[in-house]
């Protein structure tokens, strides 16, 4: 597989074309941003951790019938993925209150929700990724009704599968963000699933093992990422 031109560089990843027109290479960086890039830094080894954790989770989800862009792990920082056109939505599922939802509703973090909360945010940095509903997405052609139905159905199933997976690691899956893409007319899961895009709290202690350690200057950021990697790799053996 030949790595060709870079087609995109985001905050945490670069994407390259390959000699196969249907495949891209996704390369994970150590760069970290928070609060819409107002806070910037480096989390040493993060790229390696996120690449590996994402690949384990994508493979687990594929096995359970979720279509994903994952093809194979190429190296420590590189993953071969199907070429997709990203739907401009950040799809969030919450099981426990934290971050944006606690702020939005003026409630404490750490409240276990009676039912999972499904949210859509418009992927637009200049607007701070505003919370929207399906009507907004439909009305301005972000996706069709059929696509939105598929995205919601997949997101709810993914939440169940991820919750079960992390349960076994003694971790509460507080919330997470997904991105979906179009590939040959079909909606598939894309992007990454990692401590950058999920909140992971150790059961019992509530110890945070995710990007909130960086966002909130809690210290031991690298250690938390390595700890999550070790846990995920251990159970996937
Ligand atoms: N999230 C993300 N990218 C974003 C915003 C949020 O991956 O641009 C993840 C975040 O890590 C958390 C979940 O989505 O697991 C919900 O985040 P929230 O809406 O609470 O926003 P935040 O508090 O991170 O600003």
PDB file of C-alpha atoms and ligand atoms in Angstrom:
ATOM      1  CA  UNK A   1       0.000   0.000   0.000  1.00  0.00           C
ATOM      2  CA  UNK A   2       1.616   3.267  -1.138  1.00  0.00           C
ATOM      3  CA  UNK A   3       1.056   6.419   0.913  1.00  0.00           C
ATOM      4  CA  UNK A   4       0.473   9.325  -1.483  1.00  0.00           C
ATOM      5  CA  UNK A   5      -0.620  12.969  -1.061  1.00  0.00           C
ATOM      6  CA  UNK A   6      -1.989  14.336   2.177  1.00  0.00           C
ATOM      7  CA  UNK A   7      -5.632  15.253   1.562  1.00  0.00           C
ATOM      8  CA  UNK A   8      -6.514  16.601   4.997  1.00  0.00           C
ATOM      9  CA  UNK A   9      -4.965  17.640   8.283  1.00  0.00           C
ATOM     10  CA  UNK A  10      -7.173  17.975  11.333  1.00  0.00           C
ATOM     11  CA  UNK A  11      -6.407  18.687  14.971  1.00  0.00           C
ATOM     12  CA  UNK A  12      -5.459  15.120  15.848  1.00  0.00           C
ATOM     13  CA  UNK A  13      -5.052  13.301  12.528  1.00  0.00           C
ATOM     14  CA  UNK A  14      -3.746  13.536   8.986  1.00  0.00           C
ATOM     15  CA  UNK A  15      -5.363  11.722   6.073  1.00  0.00           C
ATOM     16  CA  UNK A  16      -3.475  10.536   2.997  1.00  0.00           C
ATOM     17  CA  UNK A  17      -4.478   9.122  -0.374  1.00  0.00           C
ATOM     18  CA  UNK A  18      -3.160   5.716  -1.332  1.00  0.00           C
ATOM     19  CA  UNK A  19      -2.603   3.965  -4.653  1.00  0.00           C
ATOM     20  CA  UNK A  20      -6.052   2.417  -4.167  1.00  0.00           C
ATOM     21  CA  UNK A  21      -8.699   5.079  -4.974  1.00  0.00           C
ATOM     22  CA  UNK A  22     -11.102   3.550  -2.442  1.00  0.00           C
ATOM     23  CA  UNK A  23      -8.690   3.642   0.522  1.00  0.00           C
ATOM     24  CA  UNK A  24      -7.125   6.328   2.698  1.00  0.00           C
ATOM     25  CA  UNK A  25      -4.464   6.195   5.398  1.00  0.00           C
ATOM     26  CA  UNK A  26      -5.371   7.882   8.685  1.00  0.00           C
ATOM     27  CA  UNK A  27      -2.310   8.978  10.710  1.00  0.00           C
ATOM     28  CA  UNK A  28      -2.716   9.816  14.402  1.00  0.00           C
ATOM     29  CA  UNK A  29      -0.742  12.747  15.885  1.00  0.00           C
ATOM     30  CA  UNK A  30       0.207  13.608  19.480  1.00  0.00           C
ATOM     31  CA  UNK A  31      -1.241  17.126  19.112  1.00  0.00           C
ATOM     32  CA  UNK A  32      -4.044  17.846  21.534  1.00  0.00           C
ATOM     33  CA  UNK A  33      -6.571  20.649  21.439  1.00  0.00           C
ATOM     34  CA  UNK A  34      -9.520  21.538  23.624  1.00  0.00           C
ATOM     35  CA  UNK A  35     -12.220  24.197  23.783  1.00  0.00           C
ATOM     36  CA  UNK A  36     -12.312  24.442  20.001  1.00  0.00           C
ATOM     37  CA  UNK A  37      -8.511  24.734  19.707  1.00  0.00           C
ATOM     38  CA  UNK A  38      -8.278  27.636  22.175  1.00  0.00           C
ATOM     39  CA  UNK A  39      -6.117  25.320  24.292  1.00  0.00           C
ATOM     40  CA  UNK A  40      -3.275  23.532  22.536  1.00  0.00           C
ATOM     41  CA  UNK A  41      -0.673  21.029  23.658  1.00  0.00           C
ATOM     42  CA  UNK A  42       0.960  17.678  23.146  1.00  0.00           C
ATOM     43  CA  UNK A  43       0.146  14.380  24.779  1.00  0.00           C
ATOM     44  CA  UNK A  44       3.219  12.245  24.163  1.00  0.00           C
ATOM     45  CA  UNK A  45       2.270   8.861  22.703  1.00  0.00           C
ATOM     46  CA  UNK A  46      -1.404   9.796  22.241  1.00  0.00           C
ATOM     47  CA  UNK A  47      -1.345   9.050  18.507  1.00  0.00           C
ATOM     48  CA  UNK A  48      -0.118   5.517  19.111  1.00  0.00           C
ATOM     49  CA  UNK A  49      -2.705   4.941  21.859  1.00  0.00           C
ATOM     50  CA  UNK A  50      -5.654   6.311  19.862  1.00  0.00           C
ATOM     51  CA  UNK A  51      -4.703   4.372  16.729  1.00  0.00           C
ATOM     52  CA  UNK A  52      -4.546   1.091  18.638  1.00  0.00           C
ATOM     53  CA  UNK A  53      -7.641   1.635  20.810  1.00  0.00           C
ATOM     54  CA  UNK A  54      -9.684   2.723  17.782  1.00  0.00           C
ATOM     55  CA  UNK A  55      -8.598  -0.286  15.785  1.00  0.00           C
ATOM     56  CA  UNK A  56      -9.539  -2.724  18.570  1.00  0.00           C
ATOM     57  CA  UNK A  57     -12.945  -1.044  18.989  1.00  0.00           C
ATOM     58  CA  UNK A  58     -13.672  -0.849  15.250  1.00  0.00           C
ATOM     59  CA  UNK A  59     -12.884  -4.568  14.898  1.00  0.00           C
ATOM     60  CA  UNK A  60     -15.088  -5.437  17.879  1.00  0.00           C
ATOM     61  CA  UNK A  61     -17.944  -3.369  16.409  1.00  0.00           C
ATOM     62  CA  UNK A  62     -17.530  -4.914  12.928  1.00  0.00           C
ATOM     63  CA  UNK A  63     -17.789  -8.365  14.497  1.00  0.00           C
ATOM     64  CA  UNK A  64     -21.072  -7.261  16.052  1.00  0.00           C
ATOM     65  CA  UNK A  65     -22.465  -6.111  12.709  1.00  0.00           C
ATOM     66  CA  UNK A  66     -21.633  -2.378  12.714  1.00  0.00           C
ATOM     67  CA  UNK A  67     -20.224  -1.201   9.351  1.00  0.00           C
ATOM     68  CA  UNK A  68     -17.030   0.850   9.902  1.00  0.00           C
ATOM     69  CA  UNK A  69     -14.334   2.436   7.753  1.00  0.00           C
ATOM     70  CA  UNK A  70     -11.636   0.279   9.389  1.00  0.00           C
ATOM     71  CA  UNK A  71      -9.606  -1.917   7.025  1.00  0.00           C
ATOM     72  CA  UNK A  72      -6.429  -2.690   8.961  1.00  0.00           C
ATOM     73  CA  UNK A  73      -3.784  -1.382  11.304  1.00  0.00           C
ATOM     74  CA  UNK A  74      -0.700  -0.460   9.243  1.00  0.00           C
ATOM     75  CA  UNK A  75       1.767   0.773  11.849  1.00  0.00           C
ATOM     76  CA  UNK A  76       1.921   2.340  15.307  1.00  0.00           C
ATOM     77  CA  UNK A  77       0.315   5.551  14.060  1.00  0.00           C
ATOM     78  CA  UNK A  78      -1.329   4.547  10.790  1.00  0.00           C
ATOM     79  CA  UNK A  79      -4.632   2.884   9.995  1.00  0.00           C
ATOM     80  CA  UNK A  80      -5.909   1.901   6.541  1.00  0.00           C
ATOM     81  CA  UNK A  81      -9.510   3.022   6.136  1.00  0.00           C
ATOM     82  CA  UNK A  82     -12.207   3.116   3.488  1.00  0.00           C
ATOM     83  CA  UNK A  83     -12.541   6.451   1.746  1.00  0.00           C
ATOM     84  CA  UNK A  84     -15.701   8.187   2.943  1.00  0.00           C
ATOM     85  CA  UNK A  85     -17.368  11.547   2.694  1.00  0.00           C
ATOM     86  CA  UNK A  86     -17.887  12.652   6.306  1.00  0.00           C
ATOM     87  CA  UNK A  87     -21.436  13.676   7.271  1.00  0.00           C
ATOM     88  CA  UNK A  88     -20.948  17.098   8.959  1.00  0.00           C
ATOM     89  CA  UNK A  89     -22.431  15.957  12.270  1.00  0.00           C
ATOM     90  CA  UNK A  90     -20.888  15.094  15.623  1.00  0.00           C
ATOM     91  CA  UNK A  91     -23.085  12.378  17.044  1.00  0.00           C
ATOM     92  CA  UNK A  92     -22.906  12.230  20.818  1.00  0.00           C
ATOM     93  CA  UNK A  93     -24.337   9.628  23.171  1.00  0.00           C
ATOM     94  CA  UNK A  94     -24.418  10.162  26.918  1.00  0.00           C
ATOM     95  CA  UNK A  95     -24.969   7.679  29.727  1.00  0.00           C
ATOM     96  CA  UNK A  96     -23.879   9.881  32.645  1.00  0.00           C
ATOM     97  CA  UNK A  97     -24.009  13.697  32.812  1.00  0.00           C
ATOM     98  CA  UNK A  98     -20.752  15.569  32.117  1.00  0.00           C
ATOM     99  CA  UNK A  99     -19.286  18.404  30.065  1.00  0.00           C
ATOM    100  CA  UNK A 100     -21.644  20.069  27.635  1.00  0.00           C
ATOM    101  CA  UNK A 101     -24.849  18.485  28.942  1.00  0.00           C
ATOM    102  CA  UNK A 102     -24.178  19.392  32.586  1.00  0.00           C
ATOM    103  CA  UNK A 103     -23.508  22.958  31.466  1.00  0.00           C
ATOM    104  CA  UNK A 104     -26.488  23.156  29.110  1.00  0.00           C
ATOM    105  CA  UNK A 105     -28.990  22.039  31.749  1.00  0.00           C
ATOM    106  CA  UNK A 106     -27.238  23.501  34.795  1.00  0.00           C
ATOM    107  CA  UNK A 107     -26.882  20.129  36.490  1.00  0.00           C
ATOM    108  CA  UNK A 108     -24.090  18.254  38.226  1.00  0.00           C
ATOM    109  CA  UNK A 109     -21.708  15.927  36.474  1.00  0.00           C
ATOM    110  CA  UNK A 110     -21.968  12.256  37.356  1.00  0.00           C
ATOM    111  CA  UNK A 111     -25.739  11.746  37.322  1.00  0.00           C
ATOM    112  CA  UNK A 112     -26.628   8.375  35.766  1.00  0.00           C
ATOM    113  CA  UNK A 113     -29.217   9.030  33.060  1.00  0.00           C
ATOM    114  CA  UNK A 114     -32.453   7.030  33.023  1.00  0.00           C
ATOM    115  CA  UNK A 115     -32.069   6.517  29.281  1.00  0.00           C
ATOM    116  CA  UNK A 116     -29.127   7.329  26.995  1.00  0.00           C
ATOM    117  CA  UNK A 117     -29.220  10.824  25.511  1.00  0.00           C
ATOM    118  CA  UNK A 118     -28.647  11.117  21.758  1.00  0.00           C
ATOM    119  CA  UNK A 119     -27.372  14.479  20.514  1.00  0.00           C
ATOM    120  CA  UNK A 120     -26.393  15.960  17.185  1.00  0.00           C
ATOM    121  CA  UNK A 121     -23.920  18.812  16.854  1.00  0.00           C
ATOM    122  CA  UNK A 122     -23.239  20.615  13.597  1.00  0.00           C
ATOM    123  CA  UNK A 123     -19.542  20.108  12.796  1.00  0.00           C
ATOM    124  CA  UNK A 124     -18.550  23.749  12.367  1.00  0.00           C
ATOM    125  CA  UNK A 125     -15.560  25.036  14.345  1.00  0.00           C
ATOM    126  CA  UNK A 126     -16.362  28.706  13.610  1.00  0.00           C
ATOM    127  CA  UNK A 127     -19.727  28.197  15.395  1.00  0.00           C
ATOM    128  CA  UNK A 128     -18.341  26.013  18.242  1.00  0.00           C
ATOM    129  CA  UNK A 129     -20.170  22.886  16.987  1.00  0.00           C
ATOM    130  CA  UNK A 130     -23.687  23.971  18.005  1.00  0.00           C
ATOM    131  CA  UNK A 131     -26.256  21.517  19.337  1.00  0.00           C
ATOM    132  CA  UNK A 132     -28.926  20.943  16.660  1.00  0.00           C
ATOM    133  CA  UNK A 133     -31.842  18.588  16.097  1.00  0.00           C
ATOM    134  CA  UNK A 134     -32.747  16.338  13.165  1.00  0.00           C
ATOM    135  CA  UNK A 135     -34.928  19.022  11.589  1.00  0.00           C
ATOM    136  CA  UNK A 136     -31.965  21.390  11.299  1.00  0.00           C
ATOM    137  CA  UNK A 137     -29.893  18.621   9.734  1.00  0.00           C
ATOM    138  CA  UNK A 138     -32.662  17.747   7.263  1.00  0.00           C
ATOM    139  CA  UNK A 139     -33.651  21.312   6.433  1.00  0.00           C
ATOM    140  CA  UNK A 140     -30.198  22.366   5.373  1.00  0.00           C
ATOM    141  CA  UNK A 141     -29.293  19.108   3.637  1.00  0.00           C
ATOM    142  CA  UNK A 142     -26.684  17.779   6.060  1.00  0.00           C
ATOM    143  CA  UNK A 143     -28.227  14.339   5.614  1.00  0.00           C
ATOM    144  CA  UNK A 144     -31.400  12.638   4.387  1.00  0.00           C
ATOM    145  CA  UNK A 145     -34.080  11.265   6.720  1.00  0.00           C
ATOM    146  CA  UNK A 146     -33.014   7.753   5.806  1.00  0.00           C
ATOM    147  CA  UNK A 147     -29.389   8.557   6.673  1.00  0.00           C
ATOM    148  CA  UNK A 148     -30.404  10.158   9.977  1.00  0.00           C
ATOM    149  CA  UNK A 149     -32.452   7.082  10.864  1.00  0.00           C
ATOM    150  CA  UNK A 150     -29.482   4.822  10.104  1.00  0.00           C
ATOM    151  CA  UNK A 151     -27.097   7.028  12.106  1.00  0.00           C
ATOM    152  CA  UNK A 152     -29.366   7.011  15.165  1.00  0.00           C
ATOM    153  CA  UNK A 153     -29.952   3.259  15.006  1.00  0.00           C
ATOM    154  CA  UNK A 154     -26.211   2.578  14.656  1.00  0.00           C
ATOM    155  CA  UNK A 155     -25.254   5.046  17.415  1.00  0.00           C
ATOM    156  CA  UNK A 156     -27.644   3.448  19.916  1.00  0.00           C
ATOM    157  CA  UNK A 157     -26.358  -0.037  19.098  1.00  0.00           C
ATOM    158  CA  UNK A 158     -22.730   1.171  19.307  1.00  0.00           C
ATOM    159  CA  UNK A 159     -23.436   2.636  22.740  1.00  0.00           C
ATOM    160  CA  UNK A 160     -24.727  -0.716  23.976  1.00  0.00           C
ATOM    161  CA  UNK A 161     -21.710  -2.574  22.570  1.00  0.00           C
ATOM    162  CA  UNK A 162     -19.158  -0.069  23.900  1.00  0.00           C
ATOM    163  CA  UNK A 163     -20.833   0.078  27.312  1.00  0.00           C
ATOM    164  CA  UNK A 164     -20.630  -3.719  27.589  1.00  0.00           C
ATOM    165  CA  UNK A 165     -17.012  -3.696  26.428  1.00  0.00           C
ATOM    166  CA  UNK A 166     -15.893  -1.083  28.985  1.00  0.00           C
ATOM    167  CA  UNK A 167     -18.006  -2.618  31.746  1.00  0.00           C
ATOM    168  CA  UNK A 168     -15.630  -5.587  31.636  1.00  0.00           C
ATOM    169  CA  UNK A 169     -12.686  -3.189  32.084  1.00  0.00           C
ATOM    170  CA  UNK A 170     -14.274  -1.680  35.188  1.00  0.00           C
ATOM    171  CA  UNK A 171     -14.814   1.576  33.304  1.00  0.00           C
ATOM    172  CA  UNK A 172     -17.967   3.680  33.046  1.00  0.00           C
ATOM    173  CA  UNK A 173     -18.523   4.939  29.507  1.00  0.00           C
ATOM    174  CA  UNK A 174     -19.823   8.400  30.421  1.00  0.00           C
ATOM    175  CA  UNK A 175     -20.277   9.814  26.909  1.00  0.00           C
ATOM    176  CA  UNK A 176     -18.649   9.748  23.486  1.00  0.00           C
ATOM    177  CA  UNK A 177     -18.718  11.312  20.055  1.00  0.00           C
ATOM    178  CA  UNK A 178     -19.003   9.490  16.737  1.00  0.00           C
ATOM    179  CA  UNK A 179     -18.662  10.584  13.135  1.00  0.00           C
ATOM    180  CA  UNK A 180     -20.212   8.789  10.194  1.00  0.00           C
ATOM    181  CA  UNK A 181     -19.332   8.829   6.514  1.00  0.00           C
ATOM    182  CA  UNK A 182     -20.876   7.908   3.185  1.00  0.00           C
ATOM    183  CA  UNK A 183     -19.169   5.088   1.347  1.00  0.00           C
ATOM    184  CA  UNK A 184     -20.660   3.837  -1.924  1.00  0.00           C
ATOM    185  CA  UNK A 185     -24.095   5.089  -0.920  1.00  0.00           C
ATOM    186  CA  UNK A 186     -23.969   3.525   2.544  1.00  0.00           C
ATOM    187  CA  UNK A 187     -23.567   5.119   5.995  1.00  0.00           C
ATOM    188  CA  UNK A 188     -20.594   3.677   7.903  1.00  0.00           C
ATOM    189  CA  UNK A 189     -18.851   4.584  11.163  1.00  0.00           C
ATOM    190  CA  UNK A 190     -15.667   6.638  10.572  1.00  0.00           C
ATOM    191  CA  UNK A 191     -13.133   8.820  12.429  1.00  0.00           C
ATOM    192  CA  UNK A 192     -11.903   7.331  15.743  1.00  0.00           C
ATOM    193  CA  UNK A 193     -13.081   6.054  19.134  1.00  0.00           C
ATOM    194  CA  UNK A 194     -10.476   6.891  21.759  1.00  0.00           C
ATOM    195  CA  UNK A 195      -9.812   8.710  25.043  1.00  0.00           C
ATOM    196  CA  UNK A 196      -9.921  11.889  22.900  1.00  0.00           C
ATOM    197  CA  UNK A 197     -13.532  11.259  21.933  1.00  0.00           C
ATOM    198  CA  UNK A 198     -14.951   9.399  24.945  1.00  0.00           C
ATOM    199  CA  UNK A 199     -15.187  10.061  28.671  1.00  0.00           C
ATOM    200  CA  UNK A 200     -13.949   7.101  30.679  1.00  0.00           C
ATOM    201  CA  UNK A 201     -14.380   7.029  34.474  1.00  0.00           C
ATOM    202  CA  UNK A 202     -12.950   4.253  36.609  1.00  0.00           C
ATOM    203  CA  UNK A 203     -15.840   2.547  38.407  1.00  0.00           C
ATOM    204  CA  UNK A 204     -15.967   3.178  42.122  1.00  0.00           C
ATOM    205  CA  UNK A 205     -13.352   5.929  42.245  1.00  0.00           C
ATOM    206  CA  UNK A 206     -14.604   8.071  39.342  1.00  0.00           C
ATOM    207  CA  UNK A 207     -10.965   8.608  38.291  1.00  0.00           C
ATOM    208  CA  UNK A 208     -10.892  10.194  34.834  1.00  0.00           C
ATOM    209  CA  UNK A 209      -8.975   8.274  32.152  1.00  0.00           C
ATOM    210  CA  UNK A 210      -9.585  10.482  29.115  1.00  0.00           C
ATOM    211  CA  UNK A 211      -8.956  13.864  27.539  1.00  0.00           C
ATOM    212  CA  UNK A 212     -10.580  15.705  30.450  1.00  0.00           C
ATOM    213  CA  UNK A 213      -7.206  15.271  32.221  1.00  0.00           C
ATOM    214  CA  UNK A 214      -5.766  17.563  29.524  1.00  0.00           C
ATOM    215  CA  UNK A 215      -8.795  19.873  29.220  1.00  0.00           C
ATOM    216  CA  UNK A 216      -8.923  20.462  32.986  1.00  0.00           C
ATOM    217  CA  UNK A 217      -5.177  20.291  33.786  1.00  0.00           C
ATOM    218  CA  UNK A 218      -5.607  17.297  36.067  1.00  0.00           C
ATOM    219  CA  UNK A 219      -2.071  15.975  35.460  1.00  0.00           C
ATOM    220  CA  UNK A 220      -0.928  12.429  34.575  1.00  0.00           C
ATOM    221  CA  UNK A 221      -2.426  12.812  31.110  1.00  0.00           C
ATOM    222  CA  UNK A 222       0.010  10.455  29.345  1.00  0.00           C
ATOM    223  CA  UNK A 223      -0.372   7.872  32.132  1.00  0.00           C
ATOM    224  CA  UNK A 224      -4.157   7.858  31.717  1.00  0.00           C
ATOM    225  CA  UNK A 225      -3.904   7.243  27.961  1.00  0.00           C
ATOM    226  CA  UNK A 226      -1.365   4.431  28.513  1.00  0.00           C
ATOM    227  CA  UNK A 227      -3.574   2.896  31.198  1.00  0.00           C
ATOM    228  CA  UNK A 228      -6.578   2.820  28.848  1.00  0.00           C
ATOM    229  CA  UNK A 229      -4.423   1.299  26.102  1.00  0.00           C
ATOM    230  CA  UNK A 230      -3.189  -1.449  28.420  1.00  0.00           C
ATOM    231  CA  UNK A 231      -6.753  -2.268  29.567  1.00  0.00           C
ATOM    232  CA  UNK A 232      -8.181  -2.353  26.023  1.00  0.00           C
ATOM    233  CA  UNK A 233      -5.323  -4.445  24.610  1.00  0.00           C
ATOM    234  CA  UNK A 234      -5.513  -6.899  27.520  1.00  0.00           C
ATOM    235  CA  UNK A 235      -9.189  -7.771  26.925  1.00  0.00           C
ATOM    236  CA  UNK A 236      -8.854  -7.926  23.161  1.00  0.00           C
ATOM    237  CA  UNK A 237      -6.276 -10.754  23.401  1.00  0.00           C
TER     238      UNK A 237
HETATM  239  N1  LIG B   1     -16.247  15.311  21.973  1.00  0.00           N
HETATM  240  C1  LIG B   1     -15.363  15.145  20.926  1.00  0.00           C
HETATM  241  N2  LIG B   1     -15.111  16.189  20.083  1.00  0.00           N
HETATM  242  C2  LIG B   1     -15.688  17.409  20.230  1.00  0.00           C
HETATM  243  C3  LIG B   1     -16.590  17.585  21.300  1.00  0.00           C
HETATM  244  C4  LIG B   1     -16.842  16.526  22.151  1.00  0.00           C
HETATM  245  O1  LIG B   1     -14.833  14.055  20.740  1.00  0.00           O
HETATM  246  O2  LIG B   1     -15.422  18.309  19.409  1.00  0.00           O
HETATM  247  C5  LIG B   1     -16.548  14.207  22.880  1.00  0.00           C
HETATM  248  C6  LIG B   1     -16.047  14.453  24.300  1.00  0.00           C
HETATM  249  O3  LIG B   1     -14.768  13.904  24.488  1.00  0.00           O
HETATM  250  C7  LIG B   1     -17.069  13.757  25.147  1.00  0.00           C
HETATM  251  C8  LIG B   1     -18.351  13.806  24.317  1.00  0.00           C
HETATM  252  O4  LIG B   1     -17.945  14.080  22.986  1.00  0.00           O
HETATM  253  O5  LIG B   1     -16.721  12.402  25.336  1.00  0.00           O
HETATM  254  C9  LIG B   1     -19.325  14.863  24.791  1.00  0.00           C
HETATM  255  O6  LIG B   1     -18.664  16.099  24.839  1.00  0.00           O
HETATM  256  P1  LIG B   1     -19.424  17.419  25.324  1.00  0.00           P
HETATM  257  O7  LIG B   1     -20.538  17.691  24.378  1.00  0.00           O
HETATM  258  O8  LIG B   1     -19.758  17.254  26.757  1.00  0.00           O
HETATM  259  O9  LIG B   1     -18.410  18.583  25.081  1.00  0.00           O
HETATM  260  P2  LIG B   1     -17.136  19.036  25.905  1.00  0.00           P
HETATM  261  O10 LIG B   1     -17.510  19.029  27.347  1.00  0.00           O
HETATM  262  O11 LIG B   1     -16.066  18.066  25.526  1.00  0.00           O
HETATM  263  O12 LIG B   1     -16.902  20.402  25.344  1.00  0.00           O
END
